XYZ file of C-alpha atoms in Angstrom:
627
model
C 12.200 -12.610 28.089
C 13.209 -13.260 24.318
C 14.554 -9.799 23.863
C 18.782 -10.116 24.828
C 19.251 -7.492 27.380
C 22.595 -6.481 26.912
C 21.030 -5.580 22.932
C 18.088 -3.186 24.709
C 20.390 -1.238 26.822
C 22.541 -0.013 24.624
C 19.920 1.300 22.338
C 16.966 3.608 21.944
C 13.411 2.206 20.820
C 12.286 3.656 17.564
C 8.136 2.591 18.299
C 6.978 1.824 14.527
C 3.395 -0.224 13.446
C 2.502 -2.045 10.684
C -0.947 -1.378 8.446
C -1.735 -4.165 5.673
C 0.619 -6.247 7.189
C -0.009 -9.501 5.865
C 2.024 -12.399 6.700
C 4.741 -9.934 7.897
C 7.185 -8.966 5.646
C 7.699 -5.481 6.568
C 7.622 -6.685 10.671
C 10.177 -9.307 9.960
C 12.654 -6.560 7.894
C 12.424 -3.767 10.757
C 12.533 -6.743 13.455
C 15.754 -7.457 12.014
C 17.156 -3.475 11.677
C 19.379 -1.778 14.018
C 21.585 0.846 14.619
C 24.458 1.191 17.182
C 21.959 3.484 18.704
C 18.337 2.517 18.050
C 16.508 -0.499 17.401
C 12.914 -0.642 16.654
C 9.674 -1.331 18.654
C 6.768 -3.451 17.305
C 3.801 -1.608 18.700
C 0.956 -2.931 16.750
C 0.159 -4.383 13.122
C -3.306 -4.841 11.734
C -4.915 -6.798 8.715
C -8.729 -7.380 8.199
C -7.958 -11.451 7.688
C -7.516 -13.242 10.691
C -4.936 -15.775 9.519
C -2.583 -12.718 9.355
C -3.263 -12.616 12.671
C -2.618 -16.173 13.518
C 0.883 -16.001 11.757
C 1.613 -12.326 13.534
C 0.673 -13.496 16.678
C 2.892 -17.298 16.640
C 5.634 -15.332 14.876
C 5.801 -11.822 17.656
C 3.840 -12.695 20.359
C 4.819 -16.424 20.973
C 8.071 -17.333 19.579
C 9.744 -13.807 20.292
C 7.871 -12.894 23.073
C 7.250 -9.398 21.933
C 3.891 -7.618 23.525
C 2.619 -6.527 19.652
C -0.922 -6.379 19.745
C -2.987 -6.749 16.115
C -5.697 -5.114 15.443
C -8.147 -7.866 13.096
C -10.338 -5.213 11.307
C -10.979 -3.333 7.756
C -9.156 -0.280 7.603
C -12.512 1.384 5.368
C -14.878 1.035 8.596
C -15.821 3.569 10.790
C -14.354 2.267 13.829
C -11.075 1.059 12.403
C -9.200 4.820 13.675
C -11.220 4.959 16.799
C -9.715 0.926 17.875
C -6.775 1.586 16.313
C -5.806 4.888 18.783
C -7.438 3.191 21.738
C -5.119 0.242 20.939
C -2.172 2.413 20.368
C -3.002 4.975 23.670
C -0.328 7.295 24.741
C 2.233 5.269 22.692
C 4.307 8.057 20.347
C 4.532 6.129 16.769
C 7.387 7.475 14.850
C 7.534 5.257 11.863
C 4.238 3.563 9.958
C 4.646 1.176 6.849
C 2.116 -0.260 5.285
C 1.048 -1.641 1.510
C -2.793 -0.873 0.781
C -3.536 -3.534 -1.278
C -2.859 -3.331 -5.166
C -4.543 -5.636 -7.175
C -6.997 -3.985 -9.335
C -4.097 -1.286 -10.660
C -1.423 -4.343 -10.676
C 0.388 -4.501 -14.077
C -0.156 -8.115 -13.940
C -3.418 -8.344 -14.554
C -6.630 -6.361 -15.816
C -7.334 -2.720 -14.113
C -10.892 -2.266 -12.410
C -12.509 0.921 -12.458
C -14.147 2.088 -9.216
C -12.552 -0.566 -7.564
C -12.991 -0.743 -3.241
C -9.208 -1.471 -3.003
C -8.338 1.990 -5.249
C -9.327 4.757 -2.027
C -7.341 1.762 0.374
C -4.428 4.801 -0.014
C -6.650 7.077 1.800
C -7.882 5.927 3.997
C -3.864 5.063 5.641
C -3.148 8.416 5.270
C -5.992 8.856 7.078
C -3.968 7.097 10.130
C -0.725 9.319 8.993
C -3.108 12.012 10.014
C -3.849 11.283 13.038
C -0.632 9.611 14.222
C 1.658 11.867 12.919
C 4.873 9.771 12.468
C 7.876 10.837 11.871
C 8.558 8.900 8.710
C 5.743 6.805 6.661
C 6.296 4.226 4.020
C 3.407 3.219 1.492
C 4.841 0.324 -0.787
C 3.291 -0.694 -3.948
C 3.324 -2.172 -6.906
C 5.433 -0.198 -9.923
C 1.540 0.016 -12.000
C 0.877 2.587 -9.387
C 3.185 4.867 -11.513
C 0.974 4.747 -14.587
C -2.284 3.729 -13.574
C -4.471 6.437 -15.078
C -1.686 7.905 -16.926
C -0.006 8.867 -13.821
C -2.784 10.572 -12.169
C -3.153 8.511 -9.250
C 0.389 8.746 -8.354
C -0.029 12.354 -8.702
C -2.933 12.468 -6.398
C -0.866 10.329 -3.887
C 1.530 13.032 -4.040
C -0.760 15.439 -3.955
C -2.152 14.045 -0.646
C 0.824 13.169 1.406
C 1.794 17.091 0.431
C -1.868 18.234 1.490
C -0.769 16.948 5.066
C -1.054 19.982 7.292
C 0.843 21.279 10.379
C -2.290 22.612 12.525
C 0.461 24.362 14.587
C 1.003 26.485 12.014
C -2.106 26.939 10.122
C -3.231 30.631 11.299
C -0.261 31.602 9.395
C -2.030 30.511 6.380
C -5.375 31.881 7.044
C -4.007 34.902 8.469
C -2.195 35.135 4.943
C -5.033 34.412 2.694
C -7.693 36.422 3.904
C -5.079 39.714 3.355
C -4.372 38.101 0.008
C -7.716 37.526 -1.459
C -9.253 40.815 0.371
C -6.482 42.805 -2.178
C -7.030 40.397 -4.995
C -10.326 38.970 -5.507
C -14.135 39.009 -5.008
C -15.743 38.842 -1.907
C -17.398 35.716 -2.920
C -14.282 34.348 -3.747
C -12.421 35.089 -0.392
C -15.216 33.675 1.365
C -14.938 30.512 -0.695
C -11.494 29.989 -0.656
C -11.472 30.435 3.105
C -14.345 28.187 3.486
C -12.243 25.313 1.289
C -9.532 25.920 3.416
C -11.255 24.874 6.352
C -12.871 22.125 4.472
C -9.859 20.329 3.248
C -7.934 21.793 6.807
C -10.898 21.009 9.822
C -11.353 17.803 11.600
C -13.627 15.635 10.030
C -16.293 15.810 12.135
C -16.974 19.689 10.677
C -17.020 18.497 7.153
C -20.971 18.360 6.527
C -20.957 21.873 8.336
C -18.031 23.507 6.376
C -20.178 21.757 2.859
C -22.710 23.820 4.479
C -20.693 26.996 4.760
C -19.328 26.945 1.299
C -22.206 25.467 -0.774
C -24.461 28.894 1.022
C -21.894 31.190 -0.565
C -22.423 29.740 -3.558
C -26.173 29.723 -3.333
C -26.640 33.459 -2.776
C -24.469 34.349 -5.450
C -26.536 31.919 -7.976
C -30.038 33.595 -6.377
C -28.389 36.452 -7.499
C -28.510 35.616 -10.868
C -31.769 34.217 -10.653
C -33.265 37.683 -9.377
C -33.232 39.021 -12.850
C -35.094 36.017 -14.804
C -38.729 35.679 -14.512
C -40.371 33.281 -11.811
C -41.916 31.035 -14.147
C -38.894 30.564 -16.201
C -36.370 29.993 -13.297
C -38.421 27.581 -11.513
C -39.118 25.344 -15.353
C -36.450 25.765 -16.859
C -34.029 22.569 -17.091
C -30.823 24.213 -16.905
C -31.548 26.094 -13.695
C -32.925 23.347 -12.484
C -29.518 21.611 -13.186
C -27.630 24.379 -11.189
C -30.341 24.160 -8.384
C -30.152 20.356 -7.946
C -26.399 20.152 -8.507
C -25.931 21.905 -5.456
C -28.236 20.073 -3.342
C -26.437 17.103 -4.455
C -22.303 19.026 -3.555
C -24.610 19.791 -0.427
C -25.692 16.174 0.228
C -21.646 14.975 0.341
C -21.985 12.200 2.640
C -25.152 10.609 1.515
C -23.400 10.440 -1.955
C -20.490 8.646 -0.480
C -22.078 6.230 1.350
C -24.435 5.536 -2.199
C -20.848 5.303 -3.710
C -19.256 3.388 -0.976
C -22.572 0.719 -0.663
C -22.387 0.195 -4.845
C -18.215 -0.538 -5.019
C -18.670 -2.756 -2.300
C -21.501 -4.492 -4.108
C -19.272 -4.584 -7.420
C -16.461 -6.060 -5.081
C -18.580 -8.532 -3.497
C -20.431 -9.674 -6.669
C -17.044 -9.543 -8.605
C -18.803 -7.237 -11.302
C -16.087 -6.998 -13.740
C -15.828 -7.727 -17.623
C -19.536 -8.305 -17.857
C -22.595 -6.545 -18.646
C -23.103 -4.828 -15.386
C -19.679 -3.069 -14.920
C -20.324 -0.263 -17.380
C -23.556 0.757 -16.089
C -22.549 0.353 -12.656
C -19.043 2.457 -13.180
C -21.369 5.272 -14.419
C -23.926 5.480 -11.590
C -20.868 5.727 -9.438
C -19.334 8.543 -11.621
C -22.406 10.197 -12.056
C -22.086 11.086 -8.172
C -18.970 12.559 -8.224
C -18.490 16.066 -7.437
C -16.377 16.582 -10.466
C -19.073 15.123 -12.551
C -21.622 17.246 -10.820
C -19.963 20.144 -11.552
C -19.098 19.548 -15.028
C -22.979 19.254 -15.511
C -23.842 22.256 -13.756
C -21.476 24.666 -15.376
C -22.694 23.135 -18.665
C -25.799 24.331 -17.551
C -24.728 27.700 -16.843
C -23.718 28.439 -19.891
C -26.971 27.129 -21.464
C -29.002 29.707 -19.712
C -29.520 32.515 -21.674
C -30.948 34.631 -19.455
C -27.605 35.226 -17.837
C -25.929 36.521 -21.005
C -26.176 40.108 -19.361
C -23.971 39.142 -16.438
C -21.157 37.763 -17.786
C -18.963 38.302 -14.821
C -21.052 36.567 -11.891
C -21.777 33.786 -13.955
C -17.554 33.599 -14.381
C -17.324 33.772 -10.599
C -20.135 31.483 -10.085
C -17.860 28.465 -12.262
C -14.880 29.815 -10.725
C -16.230 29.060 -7.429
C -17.595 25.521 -8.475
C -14.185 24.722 -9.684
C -12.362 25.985 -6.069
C -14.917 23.287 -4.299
C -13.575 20.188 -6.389
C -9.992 21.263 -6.063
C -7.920 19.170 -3.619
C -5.930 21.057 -0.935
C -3.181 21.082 -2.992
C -4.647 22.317 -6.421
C -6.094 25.194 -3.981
C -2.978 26.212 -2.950
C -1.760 26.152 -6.918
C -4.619 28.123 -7.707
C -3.777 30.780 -4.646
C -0.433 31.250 -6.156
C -1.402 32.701 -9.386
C -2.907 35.590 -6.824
C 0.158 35.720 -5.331
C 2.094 36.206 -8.195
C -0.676 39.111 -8.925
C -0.020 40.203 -5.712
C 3.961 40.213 -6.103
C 3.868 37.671 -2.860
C 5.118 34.378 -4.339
C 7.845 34.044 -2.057
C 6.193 34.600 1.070
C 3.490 32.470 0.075
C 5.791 29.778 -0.978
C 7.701 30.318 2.893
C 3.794 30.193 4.267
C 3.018 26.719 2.239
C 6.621 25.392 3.798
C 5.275 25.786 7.272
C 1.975 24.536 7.094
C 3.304 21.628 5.008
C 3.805 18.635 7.632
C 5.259 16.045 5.319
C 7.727 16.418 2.760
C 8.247 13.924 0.056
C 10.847 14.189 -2.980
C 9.698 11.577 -5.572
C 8.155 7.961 -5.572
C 11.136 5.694 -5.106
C 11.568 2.311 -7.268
C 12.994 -0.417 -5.490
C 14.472 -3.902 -7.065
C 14.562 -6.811 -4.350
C 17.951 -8.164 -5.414
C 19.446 -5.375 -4.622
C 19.043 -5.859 -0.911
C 19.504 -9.534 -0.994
C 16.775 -10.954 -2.222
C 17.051 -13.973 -4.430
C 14.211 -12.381 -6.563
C 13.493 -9.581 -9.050
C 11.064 -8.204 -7.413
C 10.114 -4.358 -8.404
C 8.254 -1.713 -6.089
C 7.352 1.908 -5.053
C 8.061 3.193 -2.080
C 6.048 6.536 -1.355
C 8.129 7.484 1.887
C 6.673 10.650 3.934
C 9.107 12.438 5.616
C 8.196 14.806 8.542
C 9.359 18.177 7.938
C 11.348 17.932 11.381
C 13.244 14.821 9.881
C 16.163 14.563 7.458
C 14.372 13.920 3.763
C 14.566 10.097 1.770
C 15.496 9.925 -1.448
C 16.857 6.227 -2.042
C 17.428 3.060 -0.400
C 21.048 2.352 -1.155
C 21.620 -1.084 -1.970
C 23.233 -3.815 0.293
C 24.708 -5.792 -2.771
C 26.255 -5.034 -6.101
C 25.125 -5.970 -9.200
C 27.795 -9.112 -9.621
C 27.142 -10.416 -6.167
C 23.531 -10.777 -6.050
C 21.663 -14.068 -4.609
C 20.555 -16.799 -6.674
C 18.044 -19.270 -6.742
C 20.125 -21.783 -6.349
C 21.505 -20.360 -3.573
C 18.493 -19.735 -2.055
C 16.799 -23.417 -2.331
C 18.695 -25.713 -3.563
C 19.618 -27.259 -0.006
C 15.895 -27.667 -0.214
C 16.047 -30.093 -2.933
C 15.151 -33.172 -1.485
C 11.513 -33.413 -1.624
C 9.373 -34.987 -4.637
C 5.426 -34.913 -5.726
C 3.307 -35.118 -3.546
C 5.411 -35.173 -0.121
C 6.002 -33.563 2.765
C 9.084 -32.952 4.451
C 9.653 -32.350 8.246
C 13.071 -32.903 8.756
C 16.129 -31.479 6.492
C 17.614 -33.774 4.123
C 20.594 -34.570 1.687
C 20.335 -33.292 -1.545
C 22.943 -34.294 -4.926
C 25.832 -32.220 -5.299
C 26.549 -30.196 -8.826
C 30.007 -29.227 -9.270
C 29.133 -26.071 -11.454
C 25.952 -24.903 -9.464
C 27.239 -25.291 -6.285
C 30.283 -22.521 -6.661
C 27.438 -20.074 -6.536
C 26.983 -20.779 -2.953
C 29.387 -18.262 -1.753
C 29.854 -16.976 2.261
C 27.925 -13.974 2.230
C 27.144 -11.037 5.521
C 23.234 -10.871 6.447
C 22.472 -8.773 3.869
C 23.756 -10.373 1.087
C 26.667 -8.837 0.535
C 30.120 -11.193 -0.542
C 32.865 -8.422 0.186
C 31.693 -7.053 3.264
C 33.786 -7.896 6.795
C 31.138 -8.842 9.082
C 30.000 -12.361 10.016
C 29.633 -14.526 7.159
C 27.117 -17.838 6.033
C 25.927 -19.311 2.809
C 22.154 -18.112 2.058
C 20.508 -21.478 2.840
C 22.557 -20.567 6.544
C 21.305 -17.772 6.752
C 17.746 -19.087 6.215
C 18.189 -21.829 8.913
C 20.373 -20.179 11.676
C 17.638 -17.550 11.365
C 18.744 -13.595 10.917
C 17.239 -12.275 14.325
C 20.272 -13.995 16.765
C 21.198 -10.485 17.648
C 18.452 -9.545 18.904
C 16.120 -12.361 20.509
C 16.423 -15.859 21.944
C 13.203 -18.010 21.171
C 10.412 -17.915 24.096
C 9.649 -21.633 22.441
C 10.389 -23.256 19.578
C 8.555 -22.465 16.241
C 5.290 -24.207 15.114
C 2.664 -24.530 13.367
C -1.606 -24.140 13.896
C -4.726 -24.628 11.803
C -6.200 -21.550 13.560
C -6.660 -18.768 16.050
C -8.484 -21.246 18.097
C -5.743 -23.835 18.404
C -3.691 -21.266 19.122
C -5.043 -20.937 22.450
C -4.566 -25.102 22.997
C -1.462 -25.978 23.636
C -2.057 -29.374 22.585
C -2.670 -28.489 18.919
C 0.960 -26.822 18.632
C 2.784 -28.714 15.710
C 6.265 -28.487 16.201
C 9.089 -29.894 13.619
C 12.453 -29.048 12.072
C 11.465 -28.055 8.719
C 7.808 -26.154 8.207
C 5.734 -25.832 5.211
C 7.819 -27.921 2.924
C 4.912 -29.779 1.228
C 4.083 -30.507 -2.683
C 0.840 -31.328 -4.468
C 0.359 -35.372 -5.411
C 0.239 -34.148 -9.530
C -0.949 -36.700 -11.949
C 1.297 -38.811 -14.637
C -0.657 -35.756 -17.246
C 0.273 -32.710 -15.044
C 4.121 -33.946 -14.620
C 4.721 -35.169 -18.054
C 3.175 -31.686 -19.256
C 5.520 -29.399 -16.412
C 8.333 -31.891 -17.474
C 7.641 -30.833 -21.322
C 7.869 -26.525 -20.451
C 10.990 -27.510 -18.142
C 12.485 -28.842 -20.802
C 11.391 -26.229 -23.611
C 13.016 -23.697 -20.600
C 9.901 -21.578 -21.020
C 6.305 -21.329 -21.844
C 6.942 -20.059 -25.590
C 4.824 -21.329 -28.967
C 7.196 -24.071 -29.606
C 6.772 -25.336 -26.436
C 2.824 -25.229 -26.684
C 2.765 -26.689 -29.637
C 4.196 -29.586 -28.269
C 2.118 -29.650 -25.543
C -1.159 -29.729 -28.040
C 0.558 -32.837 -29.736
C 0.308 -34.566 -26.834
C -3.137 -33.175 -25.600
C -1.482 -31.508 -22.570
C -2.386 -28.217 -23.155
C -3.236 -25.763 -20.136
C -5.456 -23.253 -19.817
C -3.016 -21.071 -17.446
C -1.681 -18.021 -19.010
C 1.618 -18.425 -17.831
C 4.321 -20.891 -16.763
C 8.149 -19.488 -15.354
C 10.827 -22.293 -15.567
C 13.465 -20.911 -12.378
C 16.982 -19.939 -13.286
C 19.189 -21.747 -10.490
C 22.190 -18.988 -11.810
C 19.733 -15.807 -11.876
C 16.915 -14.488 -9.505
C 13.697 -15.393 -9.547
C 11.024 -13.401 -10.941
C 8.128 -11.883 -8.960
C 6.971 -14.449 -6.563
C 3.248 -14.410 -6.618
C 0.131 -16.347 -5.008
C -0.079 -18.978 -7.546
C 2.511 -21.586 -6.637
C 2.106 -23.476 -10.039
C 3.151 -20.504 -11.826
C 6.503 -21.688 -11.438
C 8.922 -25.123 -12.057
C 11.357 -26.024 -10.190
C 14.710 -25.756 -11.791
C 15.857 -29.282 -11.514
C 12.446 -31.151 -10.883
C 9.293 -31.239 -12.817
C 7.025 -30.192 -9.739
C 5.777 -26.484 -8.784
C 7.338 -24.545 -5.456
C 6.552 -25.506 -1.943
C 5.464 -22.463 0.768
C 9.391 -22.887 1.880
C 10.615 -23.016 -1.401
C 8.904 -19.353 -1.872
C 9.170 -18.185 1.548
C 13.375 -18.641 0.558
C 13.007 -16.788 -2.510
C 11.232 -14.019 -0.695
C 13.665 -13.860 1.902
C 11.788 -15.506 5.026
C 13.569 -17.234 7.470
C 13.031 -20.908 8.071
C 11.807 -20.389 11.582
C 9.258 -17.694 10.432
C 6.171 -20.523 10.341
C 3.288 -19.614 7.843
C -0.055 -20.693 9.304
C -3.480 -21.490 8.440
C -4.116 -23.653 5.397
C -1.949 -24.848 2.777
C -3.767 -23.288 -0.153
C -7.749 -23.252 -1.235
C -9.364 -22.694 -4.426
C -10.572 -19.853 -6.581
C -12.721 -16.977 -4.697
C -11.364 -18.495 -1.395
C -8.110 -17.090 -1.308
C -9.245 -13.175 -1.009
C -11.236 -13.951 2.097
C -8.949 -17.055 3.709
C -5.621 -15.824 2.688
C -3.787 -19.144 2.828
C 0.036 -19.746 2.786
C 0.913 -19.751 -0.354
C -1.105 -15.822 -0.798
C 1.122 -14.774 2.515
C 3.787 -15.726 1.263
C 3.161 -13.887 -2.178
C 1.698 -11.246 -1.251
C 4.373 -10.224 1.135
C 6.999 -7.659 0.997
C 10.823 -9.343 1.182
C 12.185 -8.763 5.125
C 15.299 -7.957 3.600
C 14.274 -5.918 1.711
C 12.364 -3.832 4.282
C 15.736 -4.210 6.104
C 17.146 -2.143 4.019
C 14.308 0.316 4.171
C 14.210 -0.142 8.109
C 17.910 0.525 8.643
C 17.866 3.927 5.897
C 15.488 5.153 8.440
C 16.824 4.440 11.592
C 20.249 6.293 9.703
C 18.314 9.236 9.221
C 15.729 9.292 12.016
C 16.501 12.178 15.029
């Protein structure tokens, strides 16, 4: 057993899981978290790339000897809940985490419309749903914030709020139909009620509740149509607007999967910035319901015929409008009869019940602050259950004059040239002014604190589980989930994934000339277009060996080496992410172009990835707060 017993014994297991987990950034944070009190168990994590798994499964399963399972599978198909609770059985999850991936609203680089990756957010709080947790994390990039000019960070809100107690929910029906019977229309009660239960029910009654609701609306529309004469209501184009637009609201999933089939075309395809995108981003809108609508209540005040009944044709768009509300723009729209009603306040004390998750505010997060040799910003969307003690910041572990630096970080590294790989540690040169930033520091980064003390790079070798586990075997490395199984194809080593690119004389004299220039600015391309070196890569980040990195991302020739004219090895980033030298990254190296969405290689694990310490930080707030 890897687990130290006298550790378990004194502490209760918090069970937690992992969704979009990656290489394992957020595993390796709350791996490393503890209380006096509670530590946390690693039920299950799940990515749909299987070198994810091969790294999960030689990082939990074999070196600490943890019984994680990981579930290989796209968190958009059908089955994905269904093997995920079969996986998960009787198991009580109190804490999920989980990044849905962020790409096409990332601030650094071009915004797709009608992306597949946009509705990721969904379809996890789908699992929130059904799990229940006690706390949830959903981390981000900070372009979440203003993507859309902040409406899909309100609808995120709006969503995790729209979360509902079904203990409690009579309470709100009970309430409502007393409410609307004193304040409304009877084809308005019957439609609020009936969105109730369609944003409320199980899933498996949504075409029926569609049914329900899109009925009401019919017979108050063939109302209308009583008065107009046969040959007009069945030609003319605007009814026939209003007629079709609700066989459309009627035919919901249909129109989803046509929605679902064309985004994953444009995904697959890569239809983007061409001449397909716009006519393919307006087929898709063209089938939403709030497009739908729009149309038909365009259409309903075209008719003329319904001039004379001013006040059904008001509660026939009023009742269009209630179906494309979300839960939570229902229960805005159920205050204002409320406040009719003078019963704000008990409808506010009714919403509190039925509300399941409580959340105060996206939270911003900077890496550094938690130890993290990188400047690294993100949003943290953290759900808290309305039975647990609310989160409104991740305190930081270090101050702003005692954060890591890169030189801290890798500089003990600095032994390896183009075109090598290194297996073994080595000697690197000393520098009398750099190396006073290596200063004793506790596992969190923090200089002042009195706890047990090492340098970073110590840290990163001595590993920052010891607490905890004792290795079931020593680390090492695999091509693939089928060496895995072969015991024969283990790799094992001192040093992993500590391997440059062989760059030509052109490539190094060029990374040599921006090194020099100490960043990618006009004067320095200039130069380069002297020489004919110029490069068609947007961007080029010359390290700061006294500051923190900037965002590590996927490309590893994004950034030079401080001190050498050469990009970053997987270890070299793995350090400035946080990563412990015995967490192995597996799989291949890197691959080209389209290659890495669907291969994921090491150097898109290791950028992709959250910091461990900074989901330490995260990990530890909630075991603080958790009852």
């Amino acid at each position: 057993m890897a687990q130290k017993k006298d550790f378990l014994e004194k502490r209760k297991a918090v069970n937690f899981l992992d969704l979009f987990a990656g290489a394992g950034g957020f595993s390796e944070g709350f791996m490393q978290a503890y209380t006096d009190d509670k530590y946390y168990n690693f039920v299950l994590a799940s990515d749909i790339n299987e070198n994810c798994e091969l790294t999960h499964r030689v990082r939990y399963n074999e070196q600490l000897g943890l019984d994680t399972k990981f579930l290989t599978e796209d968190i958009m198909s059908d089955s994905f809940l269904p093997d995920l609770m079969k996986l998960v059985g009787k198991t009580k999850i109190d804490v999920i985490t989980g990044g849905p991936s962020c790409q096409s609203f990332s601030l650094s680089g071009r915004r797709r419309k009608f992306d597949k990756r946009d509705n990721l957010f969904e379809h996890y709080l789908k699992v929130i749903v059904a799990l229940r947790p006690k706390y949830f994390i959903m981390e981000n990039v900070k372009g979440i914030l203003t993507k859309d000019k902040g409406r899909f960070k309100d609808e995120i809100m709006r969503q995790i709020r729209s979360i509902i107690d079904y203990k409690q929910v009579s309470i709100l029906y009970d309430y409502v139909d007393k409410l609307l019977t004193r304040t409304a229309s009877s084809y308005e009660k019957k439609c609020f009620i009936s969105k109730l239960h369609l944003e409320i029910d199980d899933e498996s009654k949504i075409d029926s509740n569609i049914n329900t609701y899109i009925q009401i609306v019919e017979d108050l529309f063939k109302e209308l149509t009583r008065s107009i004469e046969y040959r007009i209501s069945k030609s003319d184009r605007n009814i026939s607007t209003i007629r079709h637009g609700l066989n459309l609201l009627r035919h919901n999933t249909e129109r989803k999967n046509i929605q679902k089939a064309v985004i994953q075309e444009k995904t697959v395809s890569n239809i983007d910035n061409d001449a397909f995108v716009s006519e393919m981003n307006s087929f898709i809108a063209s089938m939403e319901d709030d497009t739908i609508i729009s149309k038909m209540t365009e259409a309903i005040d075209s008719v003329k015929s319904f001039d004379s009944q001013k006040e059904k044709t008001g509660i026939l768009k009023s009742l269009l409008r209630i179906y494309a509300m979300t839960l939570d723009e229902c229960f805005e729209a159920l205050k204002m009869y409320a406040n009719n009603d003078g019963s704000e306040e008990y409808f506010e004390r009714v919403l509190d019940k039925i509300r399941l998750y409580r959340i105060d505010r996206p939270i911003v997060v900077l890496s550094s602050d938690y130890g993290v040799p990188q400047n690294r910003e993100r949003v943290l969307f953290i759900g808290c259950r309305k039975d647990q003690k609310l989160i409104t910041n991740i305190p930081p572990t270090v101050s702003q004059d005692e954060k890591v630096t890169v030189y801290e970080a890798i500089s003990d590294l600095d032994f390896i040239g183009n075109g090598e790989t290194k297996t073994t540690y080595g000697k690197t040169e000393k520098n009398a002014e750099l190396d006073k930033l290596t200063v004793p520091r506790s596992i969190d980064g923090a200089v002042k604190e009195e706890s047990e003390k090492h340098r970073f790079y110590e840290w990163s070798r001595l590993g920052r589980l010891g607490h905890r586990f004792e290795f079931e075997c020593k680390p090492f490395y695999v091509k693939s989930i089928e060496d895995l199984n072969n015991g024969s194809k283990h790799v094992e080593m001192d040093l992993f994934n500590h391997q440059t690119s062989a760059q030509s004389d052109a490539v190094k004299t060029r990374l040599a000339i921006i090194a020099k220039h100490g960043e990618y600015d006009e004067a320095c391309k200039e130069e380069l277009k002297e020489k004919n070196l110029e490069s068609q890569k947007r961007n080029y980040t010359v390290l700061n060996p006294k500051g923190q990195s900037p965002t590590i991302v996927t490309m590893p020739d994004d950034f030079i080496h401080y001190s050498q004219a050469r990009a970053l090895t997987v270890r070299e980033m793995a350090r400035l992410q946080s990563f412990d030298d015995s967490f192995v990254f597996q799989g291949k190296r890197q691959t080209g172009g389209d290659k890495r969405k669907s291969e994921i290689p090491q150097y898109t694990l290791v950028g992709n990835a959250v910091p461990p310490l900074m989901a330490r930080a995260i990990a530890n707030t909630i075991l603080k707060k958790i009852k």
